[in-house]
PDB file of C-alpha atoms in Angstrom:
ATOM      1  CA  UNK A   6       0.000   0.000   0.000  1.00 50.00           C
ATOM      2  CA  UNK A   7       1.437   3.332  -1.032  1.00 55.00           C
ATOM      3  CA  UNK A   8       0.535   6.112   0.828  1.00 55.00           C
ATOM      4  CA  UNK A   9      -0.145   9.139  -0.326  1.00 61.00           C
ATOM      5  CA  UNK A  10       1.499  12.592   1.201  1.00 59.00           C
ATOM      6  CA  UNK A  11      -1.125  13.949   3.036  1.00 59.00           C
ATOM      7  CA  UNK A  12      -1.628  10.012   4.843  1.00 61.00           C
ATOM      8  CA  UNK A  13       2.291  10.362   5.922  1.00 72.00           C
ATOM      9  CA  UNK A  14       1.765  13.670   7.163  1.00 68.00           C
ATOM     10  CA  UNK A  15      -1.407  13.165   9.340  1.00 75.00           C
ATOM     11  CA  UNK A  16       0.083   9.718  10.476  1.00 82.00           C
ATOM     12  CA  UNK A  17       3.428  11.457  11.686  1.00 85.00           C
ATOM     13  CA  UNK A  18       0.850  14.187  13.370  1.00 84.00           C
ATOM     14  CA  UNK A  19      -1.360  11.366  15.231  1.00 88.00           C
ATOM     15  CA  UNK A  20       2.127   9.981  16.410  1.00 89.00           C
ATOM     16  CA  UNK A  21       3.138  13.599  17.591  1.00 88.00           C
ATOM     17  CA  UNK A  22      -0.089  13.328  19.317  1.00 88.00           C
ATOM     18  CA  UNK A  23       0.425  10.366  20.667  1.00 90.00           C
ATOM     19  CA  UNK A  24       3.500  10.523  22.219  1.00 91.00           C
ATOM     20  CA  UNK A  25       2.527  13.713  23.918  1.00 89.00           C
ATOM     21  CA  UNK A  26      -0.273  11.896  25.496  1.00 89.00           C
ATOM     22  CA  UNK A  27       2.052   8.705  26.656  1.00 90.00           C
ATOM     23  CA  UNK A  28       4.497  10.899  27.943  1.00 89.00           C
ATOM     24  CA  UNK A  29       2.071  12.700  29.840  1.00 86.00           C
ATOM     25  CA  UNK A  30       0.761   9.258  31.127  1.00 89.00           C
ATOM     26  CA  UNK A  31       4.313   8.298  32.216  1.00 90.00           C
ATOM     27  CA  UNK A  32       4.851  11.673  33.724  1.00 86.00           C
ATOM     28  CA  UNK A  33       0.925  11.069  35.523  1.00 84.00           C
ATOM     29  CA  UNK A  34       2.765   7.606  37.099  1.00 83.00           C
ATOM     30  CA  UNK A  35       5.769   9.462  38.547  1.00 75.00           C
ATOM     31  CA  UNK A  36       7.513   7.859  41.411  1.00 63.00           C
ATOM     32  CA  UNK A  37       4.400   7.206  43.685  1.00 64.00           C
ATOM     33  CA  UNK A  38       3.835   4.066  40.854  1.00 63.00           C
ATOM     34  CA  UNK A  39       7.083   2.706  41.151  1.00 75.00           C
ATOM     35  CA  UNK A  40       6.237  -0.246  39.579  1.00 91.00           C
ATOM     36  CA  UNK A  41       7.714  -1.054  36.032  1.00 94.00           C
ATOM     37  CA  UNK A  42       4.753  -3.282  34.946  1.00 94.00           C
ATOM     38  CA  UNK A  43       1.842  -1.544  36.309  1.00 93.00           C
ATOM     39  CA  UNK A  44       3.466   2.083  34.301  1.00 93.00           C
ATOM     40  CA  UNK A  45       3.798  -0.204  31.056  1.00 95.00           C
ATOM     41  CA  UNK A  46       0.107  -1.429  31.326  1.00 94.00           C
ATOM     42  CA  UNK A  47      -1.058   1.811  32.179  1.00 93.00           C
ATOM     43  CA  UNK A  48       0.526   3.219  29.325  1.00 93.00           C
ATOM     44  CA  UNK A  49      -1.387   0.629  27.055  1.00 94.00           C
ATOM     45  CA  UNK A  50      -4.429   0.895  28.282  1.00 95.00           C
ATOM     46  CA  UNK A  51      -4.362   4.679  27.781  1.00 93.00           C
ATOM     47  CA  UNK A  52      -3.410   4.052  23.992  1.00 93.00           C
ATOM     48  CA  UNK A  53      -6.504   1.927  23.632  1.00 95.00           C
ATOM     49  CA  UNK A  54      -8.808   3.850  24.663  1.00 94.00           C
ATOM     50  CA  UNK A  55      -7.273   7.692  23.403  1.00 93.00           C
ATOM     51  CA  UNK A  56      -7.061   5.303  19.145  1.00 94.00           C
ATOM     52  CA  UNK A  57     -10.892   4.173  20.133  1.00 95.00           C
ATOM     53  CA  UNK A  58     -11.999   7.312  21.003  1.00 94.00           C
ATOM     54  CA  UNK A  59      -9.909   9.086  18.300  1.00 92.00           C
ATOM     55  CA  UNK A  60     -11.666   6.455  15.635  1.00 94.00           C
ATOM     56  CA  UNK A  61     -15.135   7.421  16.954  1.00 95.00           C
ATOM     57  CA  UNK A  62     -14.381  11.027  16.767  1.00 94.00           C
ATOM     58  CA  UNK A  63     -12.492  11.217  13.626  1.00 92.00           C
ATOM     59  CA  UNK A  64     -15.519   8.854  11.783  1.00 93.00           C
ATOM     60  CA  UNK A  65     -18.667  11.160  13.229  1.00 94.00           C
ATOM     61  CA  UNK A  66     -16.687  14.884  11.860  1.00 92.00           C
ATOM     62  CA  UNK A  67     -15.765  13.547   8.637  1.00 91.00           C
ATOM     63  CA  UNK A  68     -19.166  11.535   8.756  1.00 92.00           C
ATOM     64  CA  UNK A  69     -20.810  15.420   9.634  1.00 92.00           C
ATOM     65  CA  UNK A  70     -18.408  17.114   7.195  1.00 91.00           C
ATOM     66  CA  UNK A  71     -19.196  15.102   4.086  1.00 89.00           C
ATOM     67  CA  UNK A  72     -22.741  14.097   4.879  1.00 88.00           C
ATOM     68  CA  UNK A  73     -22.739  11.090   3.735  1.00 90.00           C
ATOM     69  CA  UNK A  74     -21.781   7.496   5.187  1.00 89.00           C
ATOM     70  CA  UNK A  75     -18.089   6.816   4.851  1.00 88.00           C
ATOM     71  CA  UNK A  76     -16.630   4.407   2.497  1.00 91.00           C
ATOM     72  CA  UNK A  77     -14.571   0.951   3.840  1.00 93.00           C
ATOM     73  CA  UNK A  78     -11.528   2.937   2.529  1.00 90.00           C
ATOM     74  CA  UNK A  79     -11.691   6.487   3.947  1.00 90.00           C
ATOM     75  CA  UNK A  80     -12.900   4.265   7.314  1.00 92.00           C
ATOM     76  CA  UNK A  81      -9.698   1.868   7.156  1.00 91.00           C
ATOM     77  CA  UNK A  82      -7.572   5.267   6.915  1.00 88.00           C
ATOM     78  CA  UNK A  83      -9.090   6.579   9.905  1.00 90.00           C
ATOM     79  CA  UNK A  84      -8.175   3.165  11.606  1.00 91.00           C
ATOM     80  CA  UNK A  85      -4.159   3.575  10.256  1.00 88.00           C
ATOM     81  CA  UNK A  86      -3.434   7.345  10.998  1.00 86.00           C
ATOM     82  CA  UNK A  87      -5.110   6.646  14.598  1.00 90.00           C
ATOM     83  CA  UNK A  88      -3.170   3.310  14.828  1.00 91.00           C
ATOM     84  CA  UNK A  89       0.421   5.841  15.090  1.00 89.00           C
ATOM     85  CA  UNK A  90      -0.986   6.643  18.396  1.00 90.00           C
ATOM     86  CA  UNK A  91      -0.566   3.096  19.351  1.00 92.00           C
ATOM     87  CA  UNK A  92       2.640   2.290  18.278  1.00 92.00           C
ATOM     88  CA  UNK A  93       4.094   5.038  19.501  1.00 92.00           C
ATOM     89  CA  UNK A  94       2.850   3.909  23.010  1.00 91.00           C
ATOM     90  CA  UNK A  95       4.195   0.136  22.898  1.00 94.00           C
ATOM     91  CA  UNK A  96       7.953   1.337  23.054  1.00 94.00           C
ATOM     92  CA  UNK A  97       7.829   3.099  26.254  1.00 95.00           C
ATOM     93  CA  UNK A  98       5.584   0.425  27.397  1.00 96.00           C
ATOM     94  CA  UNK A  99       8.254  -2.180  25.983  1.00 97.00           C
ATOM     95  CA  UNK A 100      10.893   0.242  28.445  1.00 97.00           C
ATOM     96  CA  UNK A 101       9.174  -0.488  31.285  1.00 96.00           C
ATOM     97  CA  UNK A 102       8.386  -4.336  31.112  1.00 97.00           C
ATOM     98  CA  UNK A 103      12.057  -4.780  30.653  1.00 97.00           C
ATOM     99  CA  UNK A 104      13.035  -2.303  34.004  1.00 96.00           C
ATOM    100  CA  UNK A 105      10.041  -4.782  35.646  1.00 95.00           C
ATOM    101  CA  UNK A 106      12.148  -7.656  34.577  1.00 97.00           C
ATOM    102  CA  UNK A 107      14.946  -6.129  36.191  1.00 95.00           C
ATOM    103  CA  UNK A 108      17.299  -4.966  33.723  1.00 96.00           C
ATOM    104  CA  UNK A 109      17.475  -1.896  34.457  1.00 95.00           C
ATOM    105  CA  UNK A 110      16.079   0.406  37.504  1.00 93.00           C
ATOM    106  CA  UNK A 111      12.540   2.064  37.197  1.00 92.00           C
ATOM    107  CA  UNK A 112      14.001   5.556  37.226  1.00 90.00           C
ATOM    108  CA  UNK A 113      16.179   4.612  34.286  1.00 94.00           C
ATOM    109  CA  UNK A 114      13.151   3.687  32.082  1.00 94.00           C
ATOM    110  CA  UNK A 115      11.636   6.612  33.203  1.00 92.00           C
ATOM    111  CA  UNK A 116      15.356   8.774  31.273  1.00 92.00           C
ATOM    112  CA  UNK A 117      15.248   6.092  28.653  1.00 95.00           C
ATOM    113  CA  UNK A 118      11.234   6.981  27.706  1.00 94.00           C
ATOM    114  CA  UNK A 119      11.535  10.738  28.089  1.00 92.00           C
ATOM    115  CA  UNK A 120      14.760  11.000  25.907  1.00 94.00           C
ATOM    116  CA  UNK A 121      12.771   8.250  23.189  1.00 95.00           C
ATOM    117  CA  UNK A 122       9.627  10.954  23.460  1.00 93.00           C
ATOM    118  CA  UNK A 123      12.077  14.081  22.568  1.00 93.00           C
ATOM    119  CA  UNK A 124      13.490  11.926  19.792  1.00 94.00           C
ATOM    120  CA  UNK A 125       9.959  11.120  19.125  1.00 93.00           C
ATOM    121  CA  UNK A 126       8.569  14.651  18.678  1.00 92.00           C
ATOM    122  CA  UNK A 127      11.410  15.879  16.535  1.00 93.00           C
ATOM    123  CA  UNK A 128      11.274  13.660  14.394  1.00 92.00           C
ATOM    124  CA  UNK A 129       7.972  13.139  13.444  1.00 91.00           C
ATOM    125  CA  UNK A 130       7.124  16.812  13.691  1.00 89.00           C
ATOM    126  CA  UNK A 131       9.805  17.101  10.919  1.00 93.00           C
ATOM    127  CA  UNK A 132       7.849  14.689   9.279  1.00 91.00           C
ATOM    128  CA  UNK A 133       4.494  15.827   9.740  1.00 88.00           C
ATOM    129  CA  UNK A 134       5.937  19.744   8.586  1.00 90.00           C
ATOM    130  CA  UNK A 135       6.979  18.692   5.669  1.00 91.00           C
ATOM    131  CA  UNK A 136       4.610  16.893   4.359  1.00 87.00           C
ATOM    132  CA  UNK A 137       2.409  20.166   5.290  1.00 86.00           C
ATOM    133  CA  UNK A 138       4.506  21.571   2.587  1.00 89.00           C
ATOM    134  CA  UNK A 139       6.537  23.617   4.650  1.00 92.00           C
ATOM    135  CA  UNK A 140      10.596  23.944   4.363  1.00 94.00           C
ATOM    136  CA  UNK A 141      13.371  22.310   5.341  1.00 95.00           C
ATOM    137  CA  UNK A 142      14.803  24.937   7.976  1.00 96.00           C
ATOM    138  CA  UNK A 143      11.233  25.768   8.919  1.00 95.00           C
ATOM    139  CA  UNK A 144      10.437  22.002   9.840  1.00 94.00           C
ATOM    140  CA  UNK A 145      13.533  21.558  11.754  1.00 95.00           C
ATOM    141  CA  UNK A 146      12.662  24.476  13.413  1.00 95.00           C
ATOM    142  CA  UNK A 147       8.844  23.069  14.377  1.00 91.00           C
ATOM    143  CA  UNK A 148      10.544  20.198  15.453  1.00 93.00           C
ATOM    144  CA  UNK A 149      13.232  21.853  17.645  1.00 93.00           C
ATOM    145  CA  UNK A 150      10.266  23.802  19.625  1.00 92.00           C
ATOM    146  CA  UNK A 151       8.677  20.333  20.129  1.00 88.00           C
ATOM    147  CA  UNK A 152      11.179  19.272  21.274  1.00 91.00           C
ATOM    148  CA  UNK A 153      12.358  22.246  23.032  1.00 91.00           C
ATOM    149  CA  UNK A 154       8.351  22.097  25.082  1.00 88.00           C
ATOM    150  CA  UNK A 155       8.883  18.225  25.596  1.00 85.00           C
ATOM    151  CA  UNK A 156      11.815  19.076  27.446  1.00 89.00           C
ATOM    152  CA  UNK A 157      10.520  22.023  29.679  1.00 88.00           C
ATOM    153  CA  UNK A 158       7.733  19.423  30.689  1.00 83.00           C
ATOM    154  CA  UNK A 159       9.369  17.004  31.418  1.00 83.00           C
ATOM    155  CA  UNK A 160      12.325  19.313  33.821  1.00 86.00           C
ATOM    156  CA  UNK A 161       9.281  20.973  35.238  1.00 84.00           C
ATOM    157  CA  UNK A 162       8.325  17.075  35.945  1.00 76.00           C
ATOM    158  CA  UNK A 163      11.456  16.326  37.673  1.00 74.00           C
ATOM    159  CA  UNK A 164      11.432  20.160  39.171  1.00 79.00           C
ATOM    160  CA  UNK A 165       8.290  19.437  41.371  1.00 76.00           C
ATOM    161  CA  UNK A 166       9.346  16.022  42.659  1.00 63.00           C
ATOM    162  CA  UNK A 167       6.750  13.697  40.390  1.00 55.00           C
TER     163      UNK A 167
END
């Protein structure tokens, strides 16, 4: 399946998306869940239900905006950009199964997942910018401030004890 521009874009957006809301999970967990497992199943349970209740809400607008029923294609792409949002949740949840296996500490998953999310965003909001049509230095730009407001929230994170 080739996809088109616009499907690369919005899937590199929805992943943008979801990583923000993972991290924010992960940040949510802070040290009063110290355990590995219970942060990685958190973290996929949020995914389910944020792609179900993206799917839902993505069908009914483009359902109201094109009044008409959608077709089995423009409903499988609604399944695939919101899928992004779960795949970018199964590696921090992979992070933390292996700290609960013990191979490395809990607050070492919790580094490894917040530099993975600031990797994340930058990259994918490069992705997601270009494909808007924007340029090259004005992508990397969008994806340095991203970045740049991952980072703030996750020192004011660490600033306020969580």
């Amino acid at each position: 399946m080739r996809l088109s521009k616009s499907l690369i874009g919005s899937r590199s957006s929805k992943a943008v998306y979801g990583i923000i809301l993972v991290t924010a999970v992960v940040i949510g967990s802070g040290k009063h869940d110290a355990e590995p497992l219970n942060i990685a199943l958190k973290v996929l349970f949020a995914a389910i239900v944020i792609v179900l209740a993206e799917v839902y809400s993505e069908y009914l607008g483009e359902k109201i905006k094109r009044k008409r029923a959608l077709s089995k294609s423009d409903k499988k792409n609604i399944v695939y950009d919101a899928s992004a949002i779960f795949v970018v949740s199964l590696y921090p949840a992979f992070i933390f199964i292996l700290s609960s296996l013990g191979l490395y500490s809990t607050e070492l998953a919790f580094i490894i997942t917040f530099v993975m999310s600031l990797i994340g965003l930058g990259v994918f909001g490069y992705i997601a910018s270009i494909y808007a049509g924007d340029s090259r230095l004005v992508s990397a730009r969008r994806a340095l401030i991203a970045s740049l407001i991952g980072l703030a929230v996750i020192l004011l994170k660490y600033a306020f004890g969580h």
